[in-house]
Structures are given as structure tokens and as C-alpha cells.
Amino acid sequence: MQSDQPHIALLPSAGMGHLTPFLRLATLLVRRHCRVTLITTHPTVSLSESRLVSRFLSAFPQVTQLPFHLLPLDPSTANSTDPFYLQFETIRRSAHLLSPLLATLSPPLHALISDVSLISSVIPVAETLHLPNYLLFTSSARMFAFFSYFPTFASKSGDDPATFGDVKIPGLTPIPRSSFPPLLLIPDNLFGKIFREDGCEVNKLNGFLVNTFEGLEAESLETLNGGKVLKGLPSVFPVGPFPPCEFERGDCGDQLKWLDEQPAGSVVYVSFGSRTAMSRDQIREVGDGLIKSGCRFLWVVKDKKVDKEEEEGLDEVVGLELMERMKAKGLVVKKWVDQPQILGHSSVGGFVSHCGWNSVIEAAWHGVPILAWPQIGDQKINAELVEASGLGIWVTSWGWAEEVVVKGDEIGERIREMMGSELLRGQAARIREEARKAFGDGGSVGITFKQLIEEWKA
Ligand code: BUP
């Protein structure tokens, strides 16, 4: 370890969609000879989180683990039933315990990089320790523009969700009210409270790292760094795309063997991320749609938000009869798969995705076209971008997960459309080239990290 290299502490929040990019960032920092301390919260919400942290720490013994034991939270005081949002709040209410822990680190820290759900609770910690305070935003730059502009927008609209219209940020295509994370339109809930409290504090940070690149999000990056979203907004650093890492590799031999047997570009991969619990009715329509598409498919089924609660088998969740009918053309699994490896397999030609940001970036990295089907949270805002960039198509009428059950006929038709589109394939391949260029020698990732490391050392 070179002594002149900066020491950076990383504080991820709950859920794989937040943890994964933090660990990929940690990998990139280690490769650039930074000293990294990973703050690991205990307990975690899901098994996948604790497993991934263990695999990361075994792969990088040079990273210091700083265990952070959370104070218990009485859920009745938090206005949410979502285990991941409750964990955000638990970390927020425990954050004051971090100052003495971080103060003992040697050599002393040069910067702290934490998650978006923790902004206002981490600011006092960074101030106490006189520590430069950065954010790794785990969604798109477009979503970050929405997040930082939202307090201005809300106060202009009288702070009443009932009167909110579309968000028009100068330089950015408008974000319709229908794309807002649904919880922002409901008064008095934990997600909305955190979103607004933290959005008001962004100007107190030193900078924002976003897992994105010009070739995908030029418009948002220019708007953010051109001062159009918020006066005085600190720099937004496009540090992406983060490529999937070796330590994430899971055992997916069966799926890879099956994919090896399929023709190139023939398989549609279907997954709605790590925290979408799909209804039984919708699951059955998805199965029906996959059969009707006539395509080969690899489908990851999830019917619980938290993996610890996934007890029932596929026959129960999907139904025996449908499982039988799907055997001819598909592989259906109900467990954690190695998504980056699947997306990188030559037989995969399309991705039905909820548009969690990591999934979008992984699809861009491998040049796989997306059929966007946002389910919750930031996913419609990401889907707008998927469509606008040419990486995929989005059927806006499908709505949020809890709104409608989309019928198999329509799902099948749209899958055929995506899988048969030469145009989409070409556009996705172009975005892949942009992604690889950004990450490659002389690309924006290297340049941006060099700039950040200089800033941390100063
Ligand atoms: Br499910 C699943 N295997 O089986 P997103 C997910 N992943 O590797 P989310 C697997 O988890 P948020 C599986 O590759 C991606 O890196 C996937 O993150 C990986 O969506 C990550 O795509 C999922 O951002 O989180 O899980 O809905 O809502 O926070 O975006």
C-alpha cells in the first residue's frame, strides 16, 4: 500500500441494489491503490447481502471491515412496513455511533462515501470529524436530478402531493407525475420523509458519484453540472459503468450449461430485481406470456420482498401445470442467480427488466436490449431513460406492480417485438461500445477517478 494514497470509508445502505454498487466501487478504489474501509451494518435485511459482503471481504483481505452494530428500531415509530426502508431508518437512527468508530481508524480517513438514504444522518458525523463527505448515488443521473430538484419543486407546489404536476427541470425532458416514486404522492410515509429530508441537504456534501456515463446520460450530467438543477450543487462525477466483479460470481453452472445449449441471441432473460415481490396472478401471466412469445427464456421468479421468506417452491408459486408447459422452451428458477454472467452469455438476446439501475447498467455493459417493466420506486424514471437512450422499449400502460395485472397475450407480444428488433440490437450494441470506451484506457472512468483521488489527497 502506497502511503500517499487516500483512505476512504464506504457506508452502504440496505438492499442488494445499494450494496452491489458500493462493493464494485470499493473494488475500483482498491485497484487504484486507495486504502478502503468498508462499514458493514449488522444485522442485514437479506441473506444475499451478508453473503456478498463475506465474498467481497475474502476476495479483498486488504480492505478493513468496520462492523457497525445497529440500534434496535421500534417499527411502530417509523411509518413503514417495508423491511428495506425500515433498515434505512435504523441506520439513520444509529448513525451517531459512527463518529467514535471512524475516529479510531488509522491512518485517518480522507473521505467518507455513503448512501443516498443516509445523507442527513451522516452530515453531523462528517462535520464532527472534519471529513469530506461524498455520496454514491445508486440510481441514474436522471433520478439524481429529480431527487435534488424535488424539494424546490415540492415547495413551489405548496408541499401538497395532491397538487403535484410534472417536474420540469431546465435542460431535461420533463418527468411526468406518473413516473414519480408512488410513495412521494402519498402523505406521511417513511420513504417520502427520508427523500425530502435528504434532498434538502445535498448542497452540504462535497460531491456525488454516479454509476453512469456520458454515452448513456449526457443530458442529465450536463444539466446537473451546469447548475440547472440546483444553484451551488457540488460536482456530479460519472464514475460508471461499474463492471461486474469476480467476487460476485455465484454458482450458476446449471443455468450456464442450459444457456450453452441455446442458439446465439435466442434467449430472453426475465428478472424483476432483488426486492420486487410479484403477485401470484401476475407471475402466472408472465409465464403464460413467455410461452406465447415463442422465445426461449430464463426466468427468475420472486414472490417475497426478502429472500429469507422465500419458502415455497416453484410448483406452488407458478403452478404445476404452467411449469410443465414451460419446460419445452424455458428454464425457470427461484433462487439467486449470477445475473451479470447470464447477461454476458452469447445466447441471451433480450432482458425483461424492472429497470433497477444496476440491472440497466449491466444490460448496457453487455449490450442487451431491455423490455422495461418498472415495478416500484425510481424504476419508471430509469425506464424513461432506457427508452430515450435506445437501449430498450417501455410499455407505459403497464403501470406499477400493484396497479394492474398485465395479461400474458400482451407480454408475449412485446417480448417478440423486443427479441425481433434489429434496430434495438444495433442501439444496444452501440451503447455497449460507449460503456466499454468509458471504462477502457483513456476513458472517462479513469479520468474521473484520477480527479477524485487528487481531490481526496489535497
Ligand atoms: Br434477483 C437478482 N441475481 O438473482 P438492481 C439480482 N442480482 O445477481 P433491485 C443477481 O442484484 P433497487 C439475482 O445483477 C443487480 O446487480 C443484479 O440491483 C443482482 O435492482 C442487483 O437492478 C439488483 O438495482 O434494487 O434489486 O430492485 O431497487 O435498490 O434498485
XYZ file of C-alpha atoms and ligand atoms in Angstrom:
488
model
C 0.000 0.000 0.000
C 1.465 3.363 -1.009
C 1.455 5.765 1.927
C 0.356 8.758 -0.164
C -2.835 7.084 -1.234
C -6.136 8.202 0.297
C -8.062 6.240 2.897
C -11.768 6.090 2.044
C -14.623 4.715 4.172
C -17.700 3.359 2.409
C -21.094 3.185 4.075
C -23.689 1.316 2.005
C -27.333 1.075 2.938
C -29.855 -1.765 2.788
C -30.617 -3.985 -0.202
C -28.568 -5.553 -2.983
C -29.332 -2.654 -5.311
C -27.451 -0.388 -2.868
C -24.766 -2.797 -1.634
C -23.613 -4.111 -5.024
C -22.510 -0.757 -6.485
C -20.711 0.103 -3.219
C -18.703 -3.111 -3.427
C -17.969 -2.518 -7.112
C -16.809 0.994 -6.212
C -14.639 -0.457 -3.433
C -13.044 -2.781 -5.989
C -12.266 0.110 -8.331
C -10.762 2.116 -5.451
C -8.574 -0.789 -4.316
C -7.364 -1.244 -7.902
C -6.401 2.441 -7.849
C -4.377 1.785 -4.678
C -6.728 3.515 -2.273
C -6.980 2.198 1.255
C -10.609 1.178 1.770
C -12.629 0.672 4.951
C -15.996 -0.988 4.442
C -18.567 -0.209 7.136
C -20.747 -3.310 7.418
C -24.123 -2.895 9.086
C -25.360 -5.685 11.381
C -27.790 -7.296 11.035
C -28.529 -7.130 7.288
C -32.044 -7.469 5.889
C -31.378 -10.234 3.365
C -29.159 -13.292 3.184
C -27.870 -12.186 -0.219
C -26.389 -9.073 1.398
C -24.456 -10.897 4.129
C -23.215 -13.497 1.610
C -21.994 -10.848 -0.817
C -20.162 -8.935 1.917
C -18.401 -12.146 3.009
C -17.360 -12.958 -0.538
C -16.086 -9.413 -1.051
C -14.048 -9.422 2.180
C -12.496 -12.809 1.354
C -11.528 -11.548 -2.085
C -10.011 -8.327 -0.690
C -8.210 -9.053 2.588
C -6.529 -5.632 2.293
C -9.919 -3.942 2.885
C -10.636 -3.101 6.533
C -14.032 -4.203 7.760
C -15.627 -1.872 10.293
C -18.610 -3.674 11.862
C -21.420 -1.279 12.707
C -23.970 -2.777 15.112
C -27.321 -1.074 14.678
C -29.591 0.017 17.488
C -32.925 -1.816 17.543
C -35.803 0.083 15.933
C -39.392 0.042 17.095
C -41.182 -0.225 13.697
C -44.281 1.464 15.095
C -42.262 4.709 15.252
C -41.225 4.637 11.599
C -44.341 4.728 9.389
C -43.435 1.916 7.003
C -43.780 -1.834 6.671
C -41.069 -2.207 4.040
C -38.104 -4.022 5.638
C -35.594 -2.166 3.457
C -36.937 1.296 4.282
C -37.087 0.317 7.951
C -33.426 -0.618 7.697
C -32.643 2.797 6.155
C -34.243 4.353 9.213
C -32.431 2.001 11.591
C -29.091 3.024 10.104
C -30.083 6.702 10.219
C -31.008 6.481 13.907
C -27.767 4.649 14.703
C -25.520 6.964 12.661
C -24.351 8.988 15.678
C -22.475 5.862 16.817
C -20.239 6.132 13.774
C -18.187 9.168 14.815
C -16.202 7.412 17.588
C -15.765 4.319 15.392
C -14.413 6.287 12.441
C -12.223 8.457 14.664
C -10.220 5.384 15.724
C -9.244 4.422 12.177
C -5.593 4.586 11.350
C -4.369 6.091 9.134
C -7.068 8.743 9.381
C -9.722 8.920 6.697
C -9.567 11.257 3.689
C -13.244 10.920 2.796
C -16.474 9.170 3.616
C -18.760 7.916 0.828
C -22.243 6.962 1.927
C -25.634 6.067 0.538
C -28.419 8.416 -0.531
C -30.781 7.160 2.162
C -28.372 8.309 4.878
C -27.483 11.887 3.860
C -28.886 13.911 6.755
C -27.775 11.424 9.395
C -24.210 11.246 8.082
C -23.669 15.019 7.740
C -23.139 15.541 11.520
C -20.692 12.608 11.568
C -18.632 14.085 8.731
C -18.786 17.543 10.321
C -17.621 16.252 13.718
C -14.662 14.517 12.108
C -13.976 17.322 9.561
C -14.276 14.673 6.883
C -15.056 15.347 3.206
C -18.446 13.791 2.662
C -19.456 12.208 -0.668
C -22.441 10.299 -1.882
C -22.542 7.275 -4.124
C -25.928 7.661 -5.761
C -27.070 4.143 -6.636
C -29.574 5.082 -9.325
C -29.392 7.071 -12.596
C -28.189 10.671 -13.010
C -31.732 11.419 -14.204
C -33.065 10.143 -10.893
C -30.431 12.183 -9.071
C -31.607 15.323 -10.872
C -35.162 14.518 -9.784
C -34.048 13.842 -6.204
C -32.074 17.081 -5.834
C -34.729 19.189 -7.503
C -37.656 17.659 -5.614
C -37.575 19.924 -2.505
C -37.666 23.039 -4.745
C -40.452 21.516 -6.805
C -42.458 20.427 -3.759
C -42.277 23.797 -2.061
C -43.291 25.550 -5.327
C -46.294 23.221 -5.433
C -47.357 24.073 -1.895
C -45.947 20.865 -0.388
C -49.151 19.022 -1.138
C -48.780 15.748 -3.112
C -52.348 16.152 -4.377
C -51.318 19.249 -6.349
C -48.008 17.953 -7.729
C -47.759 18.205 -11.530
C -44.931 17.115 -13.831
C -41.371 18.079 -12.918
C -39.754 20.385 -15.470
C -36.056 20.851 -14.872
C -34.404 23.204 -17.386
C -32.374 21.137 -19.851
C -34.073 17.837 -19.012
C -37.053 16.147 -20.648
C -39.924 16.607 -18.175
C -40.563 13.881 -15.602
C -44.307 13.207 -15.516
C -46.112 12.885 -12.209
C -46.981 9.319 -13.245
C -43.263 8.433 -13.085
C -42.713 9.706 -9.519
C -41.932 7.002 -6.968
C -45.518 6.297 -5.823
C -44.696 6.857 -2.145
C -43.943 10.525 -2.900
C -47.581 11.000 -3.797
C -48.840 9.622 -0.507
C -48.577 11.917 2.527
C -46.783 10.816 5.682
C -44.684 7.793 4.962
C -41.099 6.929 5.808
C -39.773 6.825 2.238
C -41.214 10.265 1.431
C -39.861 11.697 4.677
C -36.309 10.450 4.037
C -36.437 11.502 0.381
C -37.400 15.055 1.229
C -35.238 15.485 4.317
C -32.155 14.286 2.449
C -32.928 16.124 -0.785
C -32.758 19.419 1.137
C -29.215 18.678 2.316
C -27.406 17.878 -0.926
C -25.567 21.189 -1.063
C -23.807 20.316 2.208
C -21.951 17.427 0.575
C -18.615 17.576 -1.243
C -19.657 15.669 -4.349
C -21.711 12.887 -5.867
C -20.518 9.740 -7.563
C -22.959 8.206 -10.034
C -22.631 4.828 -11.739
C -23.298 6.235 -15.190
C -21.516 7.552 -18.272
C -21.880 10.249 -20.920
C -22.817 7.796 -23.652
C -25.960 6.932 -21.697
C -26.819 10.056 -19.709
C -25.248 13.090 -21.363
C -28.391 15.200 -20.897
C -28.713 14.674 -17.142
C -24.999 15.046 -16.464
C -24.839 18.316 -18.346
C -27.929 19.632 -16.569
C -26.621 18.651 -13.142
C -23.111 20.002 -13.609
C -24.362 23.096 -15.455
C -26.071 24.391 -12.320
C -29.559 24.000 -13.778
C -30.933 21.677 -11.108
C -29.782 23.481 -8.009
C -27.571 26.541 -7.547
C -24.303 25.588 -5.892
C -24.806 21.835 -6.347
C -21.412 20.176 -5.769
C -19.882 18.232 -8.686
C -21.504 15.099 -10.029
C -18.835 12.573 -11.050
C -19.852 9.988 -13.653
C -17.755 7.079 -12.357
C -19.559 4.371 -14.314
C -20.123 1.994 -15.768
C -19.075 -0.226 -12.860
C -18.326 -3.589 -14.411
C -19.466 -6.705 -12.517
C -16.640 -8.141 -10.416
C -15.073 -11.571 -9.949
C -16.038 -11.775 -6.231
C -19.747 -11.646 -7.174
C -19.510 -14.859 -9.168
C -22.021 -17.313 -7.803
C -22.685 -20.928 -8.611
C -24.829 -20.811 -11.739
C -23.442 -23.861 -13.509
C -26.900 -25.263 -14.337
C -28.066 -22.043 -15.932
C -24.855 -21.554 -17.901
C -24.976 -25.164 -19.111
C -28.555 -24.631 -20.288
C -27.628 -21.328 -21.952
C -24.693 -23.045 -23.713
C -27.203 -25.315 -25.423
C -29.321 -22.459 -26.846
C -28.670 -20.633 -30.149
C -26.914 -17.249 -30.019
C -29.182 -14.331 -29.103
C -32.278 -16.556 -28.762
C -32.973 -16.364 -25.018
C -34.919 -13.687 -23.191
C -33.774 -13.272 -19.586
C -36.513 -12.187 -17.162
C -35.896 -10.749 -13.704
C -37.515 -8.046 -11.614
C -34.658 -7.487 -9.199
C -33.913 -8.403 -5.628
C -36.813 -6.697 -3.863
C -39.903 -6.940 -6.028
C -42.495 -9.355 -4.698
C -44.688 -10.139 -7.694
C -48.273 -11.256 -7.123
C -49.209 -14.870 -7.893
C -51.652 -13.698 -10.572
C -49.006 -11.632 -12.300
C -46.445 -14.436 -12.050
C -48.829 -16.751 -13.879
C -49.464 -14.178 -16.611
C -45.708 -13.708 -17.050
C -45.356 -17.492 -17.502
C -48.199 -17.510 -19.998
C -46.669 -14.549 -21.838
C -43.289 -16.250 -22.079
C -44.879 -19.300 -23.675
C -46.875 -17.124 -26.060
C -43.769 -15.164 -27.073
C -42.458 -18.330 -28.719
C -38.973 -17.401 -27.454
C -36.629 -19.397 -25.272
C -36.389 -17.918 -21.801
C -34.598 -17.915 -18.458
C -36.908 -16.557 -15.759
C -36.047 -15.715 -12.146
C -39.240 -15.912 -10.060
C -39.624 -13.983 -6.792
C -42.733 -13.652 -4.736
C -41.329 -12.259 -1.486
C -39.522 -8.976 -0.858
C -36.897 -10.546 1.389
C -35.093 -13.715 0.328
C -35.228 -15.190 3.880
C -39.011 -15.502 3.417
C -38.905 -17.361 0.071
C -40.070 -20.725 1.365
C -42.441 -22.096 -1.255
C -41.164 -23.930 -4.297
C -41.784 -23.142 -7.970
C -44.593 -25.669 -8.333
C -46.577 -23.846 -5.668
C -45.783 -20.296 -6.756
C -46.005 -20.754 -10.526
C -48.290 -23.790 -10.568
C -47.541 -27.358 -11.706
C -49.412 -27.164 -14.965
C -47.690 -23.974 -16.118
C -44.294 -25.318 -15.029
C -44.900 -28.376 -17.250
C -45.871 -26.219 -20.238
C -42.782 -24.049 -19.833
C -40.300 -26.940 -19.868
C -40.063 -27.116 -23.657
C -38.501 -23.693 -24.102
C -37.595 -22.288 -20.748
C -35.568 -22.547 -17.601
C -37.360 -21.215 -14.522
C -35.539 -20.681 -11.215
C -36.478 -19.370 -7.817
C -33.110 -18.546 -6.319
C -30.303 -16.027 -6.603
C -28.623 -16.271 -9.998
C -25.441 -14.699 -11.303
C -27.210 -12.068 -13.395
C -24.094 -10.389 -14.821
C -22.833 -13.734 -16.137
C -26.225 -14.532 -17.623
C -26.458 -11.153 -19.343
C -22.945 -11.676 -20.699
C -23.806 -15.064 -22.223
C -23.951 -15.083 -26.023
C -27.310 -16.885 -26.137
C -29.074 -14.051 -24.265
C -30.677 -11.619 -26.706
C -33.054 -9.604 -24.519
C -33.897 -8.701 -20.939
C -37.341 -8.142 -19.424
C -36.291 -5.883 -16.554
C -37.793 -3.826 -13.759
C -35.081 -1.218 -14.516
C -33.333 -1.244 -11.157
C -30.310 0.864 -12.003
C -27.707 -1.886 -11.578
C -29.643 -4.089 -13.966
C -29.792 -1.281 -16.533
C -26.041 -0.698 -16.305
C -25.346 -4.446 -16.538
C -27.524 -4.646 -19.669
C -25.705 -1.626 -21.137
C -22.334 -3.197 -20.304
C -23.277 -6.335 -22.232
C -25.310 -4.601 -24.965
C -28.522 -6.500 -24.172
C -31.787 -4.776 -25.231
C -34.346 -4.215 -22.473
C -38.109 -4.534 -22.357
C -38.696 -2.178 -19.421
C -41.338 -3.094 -16.886
C -40.851 -0.837 -13.862
C -42.402 -2.120 -10.644
C -41.594 0.316 -7.811
C -39.614 3.395 -6.724
C -37.201 5.042 -9.174
C -37.784 2.462 -11.890
C -40.075 4.478 -14.185
C -37.588 7.344 -14.222
C -34.901 4.828 -15.216
C -37.238 3.281 -17.806
C -37.761 6.697 -19.442
C -34.043 6.855 -19.915
C -33.773 3.276 -21.180
C -36.243 4.132 -23.896
C -34.802 7.574 -24.720
C -31.255 6.212 -25.000
C -32.331 3.457 -27.396
C -31.307 0.654 -25.012
C -34.866 -0.617 -24.800
C -38.601 -0.207 -25.124
C -41.168 0.572 -22.432
C -44.906 -0.072 -22.471
C -46.029 2.832 -20.265
C -49.579 1.499 -19.978
C -48.391 -1.481 -17.907
C -48.220 0.715 -14.802
C -46.839 -0.044 -11.346
C -46.788 -3.550 -9.880
C -49.797 -3.050 -7.619
C -51.946 -1.232 -10.199
C -52.852 -3.850 -12.824
C -52.241 -7.443 -13.799
C -50.759 -7.343 -17.301
C -52.085 -10.156 -19.442
C -49.924 -12.877 -20.977
C -51.008 -12.085 -24.560
C -49.621 -8.581 -24.303
C -46.454 -9.661 -22.515
C -45.789 -12.254 -25.201
C -46.343 -9.747 -27.998
C -43.930 -7.195 -26.513
C -41.267 -9.826 -25.882
C -41.489 -10.875 -29.541
C -41.199 -7.221 -30.552
C -38.033 -6.738 -28.470
C -36.412 -10.010 -29.488
C -37.151 -9.434 -33.177
C -35.891 -5.862 -33.400
C -32.713 -5.451 -35.406
C -32.836 -1.732 -34.587
C -32.804 -2.320 -30.822
C -29.942 -4.798 -31.116
C -27.908 -2.228 -33.015
C -28.663 0.512 -30.490
C -27.802 -1.715 -27.533
C -24.540 -2.716 -29.234
C -23.690 0.971 -29.716
C -24.326 1.675 -26.009
C -22.138 -1.302 -25.097
C -19.338 0.244 -27.149
C -19.810 3.565 -25.335
C -19.743 1.760 -21.981
C -16.553 -0.104 -22.834
C -14.946 3.084 -24.149
C -15.779 4.923 -20.906
C -14.229 2.135 -18.848
C -11.267 1.454 -21.141
C -7.818 3.045 -21.359
C -8.064 6.834 -21.594
C -11.832 6.690 -20.878
C -13.912 8.823 -18.552
C -13.816 6.353 -15.617
C -10.032 6.568 -15.281
C -10.022 10.332 -15.732
C -12.803 10.867 -13.170
C -11.211 8.657 -10.526
C -7.868 10.408 -11.028
C -9.609 13.730 -10.410
C -11.367 12.390 -7.298
C -8.213 10.865 -5.852
C -6.354 14.160 -6.361
C -9.234 15.940 -4.598
C -9.106 13.492 -1.640
C -5.341 13.817 -1.291
C -5.369 17.628 -1.376
Br -32.858 -11.016 -8.285
C -31.039 -10.984 -8.666
N -29.061 -12.184 -9.136
O -30.961 -13.318 -8.815
P -30.991 -3.521 -9.191
C -30.344 -9.816 -8.719
N -28.994 -9.840 -8.986
O -27.144 -11.078 -9.488
P -33.061 -4.023 -7.149
C -28.351 -11.036 -9.218
O -28.719 -7.749 -7.938
P -33.004 -1.353 -6.187
C -30.383 -12.228 -8.876
O -27.377 -8.272 -11.154
C -28.046 -6.399 -9.737
O -26.676 -6.188 -9.636
C -28.314 -7.810 -10.228
O -29.960 -4.416 -8.374
C -28.223 -8.593 -8.945
O -32.407 -3.794 -8.604
C -28.631 -6.393 -8.322
O -31.030 -3.933 -10.597
C -30.023 -5.812 -8.293
O -30.605 -2.111 -8.951
O -32.557 -2.889 -6.244
O -32.594 -5.288 -6.602
O -34.515 -3.905 -7.353
O -34.490 -1.314 -6.041
O -32.316 -0.814 -4.980
O -32.519 -0.750 -7.461
